[in-house]
Amino acid sequence: MKNSTVLPVLVVITIVILTLTVMMSGRSNDPGIQGDRAYPHYACQINRYCEGNNCSDTPISFIAYLSHEDGEPRLELPRFDPRATLTETPDRYFFESNDGDISGIVTIFKDRGVDLAGTSGAGASLVEHFASGSCDRLVEP
């Protein structure tokens, strides 16, 4: 092989190896869970969670169903009651859950951003919870 063809061949081989490495590594924002594809839902991931003054960047994955087996919305989020009330506006969905360890509202925006605002405890031991993250596209049956 001539010296003038060695460099382009090495560049092509390097590009192929890098492309395969990126393809095999998977998504960096994969929520890591899947919902029941028989019901419309969002698979979401919280990237920043604050409980009072304690904040964490450890991802928390959850599923928000627009309707589930019983025809009602459902929120599969740790420490929240799965039964939720759903309110839809032109630019967002509000999932309100009141009977779990945490009571609050999870807002999923039509651009797939997600915010959480809630409380736990009562009286002097009331703790506020805040979170933000993102959701995958709506999965429809």
Short mmCIF file of the C-alpha atoms (twelve columns), coordinates in Angstrom:
data_MODEL
# 
_entry.id   MODEL 
# 
loop_
_atom_site.group_PDB 
_atom_site.id 
_atom_site.type_symbol 
_atom_site.label_atom_id 
_atom_site.label_alt_id 
_atom_site.label_comp_id 
_atom_site.label_asym_id 
_atom_site.label_seq_id 
_atom_site.Cartn_x 
_atom_site.Cartn_y 
_atom_site.Cartn_z 
_atom_site.pdbx_PDB_model_num 
ATOM 1   C CA . MET A 1   0.000   0.000  0.000  1 
ATOM 2   C CA . LYS A 2   1.274   3.453  -0.824 1 
ATOM 3   C CA . ASN A 3   1.940   5.939  1.945  1 
ATOM 4   C CA . SER A 4   -0.668  8.332  0.521  1 
ATOM 5   C CA . THR A 5   -3.533  5.839  1.119  1 
ATOM 6   C CA . VAL A 6   -2.617  4.731  4.658  1 
ATOM 7   C CA . LEU A 7   -3.831  7.915  6.405  1 
ATOM 8   C CA . PRO A 8   -7.322  8.020  4.799  1 
ATOM 9   C CA . VAL A 9   -7.838  4.313  5.541  1 
ATOM 10  C CA . LEU A 10  -6.879  4.847  9.214  1 
ATOM 11  C CA . VAL A 11  -9.254  7.830  9.453  1 
ATOM 12  C CA . VAL A 12  -12.146 5.758  8.072  1 
ATOM 13  C CA . ILE A 13  -11.399 2.871  10.462 1 
ATOM 14  C CA . THR A 14  -11.253 5.301  13.419 1 
ATOM 15  C CA . ILE A 15  -14.594 6.879  12.454 1 
ATOM 16  C CA . VAL A 16  -16.241 3.446  12.152 1 
ATOM 17  C CA . ILE A 17  -14.921 2.366  15.575 1 
ATOM 18  C CA . LEU A 18  -16.108 5.600  17.223 1 
ATOM 19  C CA . THR A 19  -19.532 5.322  15.588 1 
ATOM 20  C CA . LEU A 20  -19.964 1.734  16.788 1 
ATOM 21  C CA . THR A 21  -18.896 2.721  20.311 1 
ATOM 22  C CA . VAL A 22  -21.511 5.506  20.444 1 
ATOM 23  C CA . MET A 23  -24.233 3.249  19.038 1 
ATOM 24  C CA . MET A 24  -23.522 0.473  21.557 1 
ATOM 25  C CA . SER A 25  -23.426 2.793  24.588 1 
ATOM 26  C CA . GLY A 26  -27.183 3.524  24.487 1 
ATOM 27  C CA . ARG A 27  -29.062 6.655  25.488 1 
ATOM 28  C CA . SER A 28  -27.691 8.852  28.226 1 
ATOM 29  C CA . ASN A 29  -31.191 9.966  29.299 1 
ATOM 30  C CA . ASP A 30  -33.019 6.623  29.144 1 
ATOM 31  C CA . PRO A 31  -35.531 6.513  32.032 1 
ATOM 32  C CA . GLY A 32  -34.707 2.840  32.563 1 
ATOM 33  C CA . ILE A 33  -38.338 1.709  32.865 1 
ATOM 34  C CA . GLN A 34  -41.168 0.917  30.499 1 
ATOM 35  C CA . GLY A 35  -44.864 1.286  31.057 1 
ATOM 36  C CA . ASP A 36  -47.692 -0.935 29.893 1 
ATOM 37  C CA . ARG A 37  -47.944 -0.243 26.160 1 
ATOM 38  C CA . ALA A 38  -51.697 -1.024 26.252 1 
ATOM 39  C CA . TYR A 39  -52.340 2.363  27.934 1 
ATOM 40  C CA . PRO A 40  -51.246 5.907  26.983 1 
ATOM 41  C CA . HIS A 41  -48.354 6.952  29.210 1 
ATOM 42  C CA . TYR A 42  -45.167 8.928  29.663 1 
ATOM 43  C CA . ALA A 43  -41.930 7.330  30.890 1 
ATOM 44  C CA . CYS A 44  -40.164 10.081 32.848 1 
ATOM 45  C CA . GLN A 45  -36.946 10.671 34.696 1 
ATOM 46  C CA . ILE A 46  -36.356 13.186 37.475 1 
ATOM 47  C CA . ASN A 47  -32.836 14.568 37.283 1 
ATOM 48  C CA . ARG A 48  -32.864 16.884 40.304 1 
ATOM 49  C CA . TYR A 49  -34.860 16.160 43.468 1 
ATOM 50  C CA . CYS A 50  -35.006 18.264 46.625 1 
ATOM 51  C CA . GLU A 51  -36.582 17.157 49.891 1 
ATOM 52  C CA . GLY A 52  -36.459 20.201 52.120 1 
ATOM 53  C CA . ASN A 53  -32.875 21.500 51.974 1 
ATOM 54  C CA . ASN A 54  -31.461 18.135 50.865 1 
ATOM 55  C CA . CYS A 55  -31.064 17.889 47.104 1 
ATOM 56  C CA . SER A 56  -29.904 15.005 44.946 1 
ATOM 57  C CA . ASP A 57  -28.947 14.502 41.313 1 
ATOM 58  C CA . THR A 58  -29.619 10.750 41.494 1 
ATOM 59  C CA . PRO A 59  -32.113 9.938  38.697 1 
ATOM 60  C CA . ILE A 60  -35.614 8.759  39.685 1 
ATOM 61  C CA . SER A 61  -37.694 7.077  36.974 1 
ATOM 62  C CA . PHE A 62  -41.484 6.891  36.942 1 
ATOM 63  C CA . ILE A 63  -44.494 6.277  34.700 1 
ATOM 64  C CA . ALA A 64  -47.485 8.622  34.347 1 
ATOM 65  C CA . TYR A 65  -50.542 7.002  32.730 1 
ATOM 66  C CA . LEU A 66  -53.206 9.225  31.176 1 
ATOM 67  C CA . SER A 67  -55.591 6.335  31.800 1 
ATOM 68  C CA . HIS A 68  -54.992 2.804  33.020 1 
ATOM 69  C CA . GLU A 69  -56.869 -0.482 33.410 1 
ATOM 70  C CA . ASP A 70  -59.678 1.101  35.454 1 
ATOM 71  C CA . GLY A 71  -59.938 4.073  33.064 1 
ATOM 72  C CA . GLU A 72  -58.384 6.411  35.635 1 
ATOM 73  C CA . PRO A 73  -55.023 8.193  35.494 1 
ATOM 74  C CA . ARG A 74  -52.170 6.522  37.378 1 
ATOM 75  C CA . LEU A 75  -48.849 7.800  38.720 1 
ATOM 76  C CA . GLU A 76  -46.171 5.186  39.392 1 
ATOM 77  C CA . LEU A 77  -43.773 7.388  41.352 1 
ATOM 78  C CA . PRO A 78  -42.071 6.266  44.579 1 
ATOM 79  C CA . ARG A 79  -43.725 7.583  47.778 1 
ATOM 80  C CA . PHE A 80  -46.785 8.869  45.840 1 
ATOM 81  C CA . ASP A 81  -50.174 7.163  45.828 1 
ATOM 82  C CA . PRO A 82  -50.686 5.689  42.333 1 
ATOM 83  C CA . ARG A 83  -54.248 7.024  42.229 1 
ATOM 84  C CA . ALA A 84  -54.108 10.473 40.704 1 
ATOM 85  C CA . THR A 85  -56.391 13.171 39.385 1 
ATOM 86  C CA . LEU A 86  -55.505 14.349 35.890 1 
ATOM 87  C CA . THR A 87  -56.150 17.863 34.599 1 
ATOM 88  C CA . GLU A 88  -55.141 18.772 31.053 1 
ATOM 89  C CA . THR A 89  -54.538 22.266 29.665 1 
ATOM 90  C CA . PRO A 90  -53.364 23.148 26.152 1 
ATOM 91  C CA . ASP A 91  -49.699 23.045 27.190 1 
ATOM 92  C CA . ARG A 92  -49.463 20.588 30.133 1 
ATOM 93  C CA . TYR A 93  -50.856 17.720 32.181 1 
ATOM 94  C CA . PHE A 94  -51.292 18.001 35.968 1 
ATOM 95  C CA . PHE A 95  -51.243 14.741 37.962 1 
ATOM 96  C CA . GLU A 96  -52.360 15.348 41.545 1 
ATOM 97  C CA . SER A 97  -51.833 12.666 44.170 1 
ATOM 98  C CA . ASN A 98  -52.856 13.146 47.809 1 
ATOM 99  C CA . ASP A 99  -52.797 9.857  49.732 1 
ATOM 100 C CA . GLY A 100 -49.156 8.695  49.645 1 
ATOM 101 C CA . ASP A 101 -46.179 9.587  51.824 1 
ATOM 102 C CA . ILE A 102 -45.896 12.668 49.601 1 
ATOM 103 C CA . SER A 103 -48.894 14.683 48.414 1 
ATOM 104 C CA . GLY A 104 -48.438 16.950 45.452 1 
ATOM 105 C CA . ILE A 105 -48.653 17.723 41.781 1 
ATOM 106 C CA . VAL A 106 -46.532 16.360 38.957 1 
ATOM 107 C CA . THR A 107 -46.686 18.588 35.887 1 
ATOM 108 C CA . ILE A 108 -45.754 17.189 32.474 1 
ATOM 109 C CA . PHE A 109 -45.381 19.882 29.852 1 
ATOM 110 C CA . LYS A 110 -46.173 19.274 26.183 1 
ATOM 111 C CA . ASP A 111 -42.448 19.848 25.441 1 
ATOM 112 C CA . ARG A 112 -41.920 16.796 27.743 1 
ATOM 113 C CA . GLY A 113 -40.369 18.645 30.664 1 
ATOM 114 C CA . VAL A 114 -41.548 17.573 34.109 1 
ATOM 115 C CA . ASP A 115 -41.823 19.428 37.429 1 
ATOM 116 C CA . LEU A 116 -42.873 18.115 40.824 1 
ATOM 117 C CA . ALA A 117 -44.061 20.093 43.829 1 
ATOM 118 C CA . GLY A 118 -45.282 18.366 46.966 1 
ATOM 119 C CA . THR A 119 -45.205 18.073 50.730 1 
ATOM 120 C CA . SER A 120 -44.825 15.368 53.331 1 
ATOM 121 C CA . GLY A 121 -45.385 15.380 57.063 1 
ATOM 122 C CA . ALA A 122 -47.667 17.779 58.894 1 
ATOM 123 C CA . GLY A 123 -47.550 20.840 61.094 1 
ATOM 124 C CA . ALA A 124 -44.051 21.739 62.259 1 
ATOM 125 C CA . SER A 125 -42.567 18.698 60.502 1 
ATOM 126 C CA . LEU A 126 -43.929 19.693 57.046 1 
ATOM 127 C CA . VAL A 127 -41.276 19.105 54.361 1 
ATOM 128 C CA . GLU A 128 -41.458 20.520 50.839 1 
ATOM 129 C CA . HIS A 129 -40.455 18.416 47.828 1 
ATOM 130 C CA . PHE A 130 -39.359 19.831 44.464 1 
ATOM 131 C CA . ALA A 131 -38.059 18.102 41.359 1 
ATOM 132 C CA . SER A 132 -37.449 18.576 37.659 1 
ATOM 133 C CA . GLY A 133 -36.656 16.312 34.750 1 
ATOM 134 C CA . SER A 134 -37.956 15.148 31.408 1 
ATOM 135 C CA . CYS A 135 -40.190 12.538 29.797 1 
ATOM 136 C CA . ASP A 136 -40.038 10.451 26.659 1 
ATOM 137 C CA . ARG A 137 -42.683 10.997 24.013 1 
ATOM 138 C CA . LEU A 138 -46.223 9.902  24.837 1 
ATOM 139 C CA . VAL A 139 -46.661 6.179  24.220 1 
ATOM 140 C CA . GLU A 140 -50.075 5.515  22.709 1 
ATOM 141 C CA . PRO A 141 -51.621 2.052  22.334 1 
# 
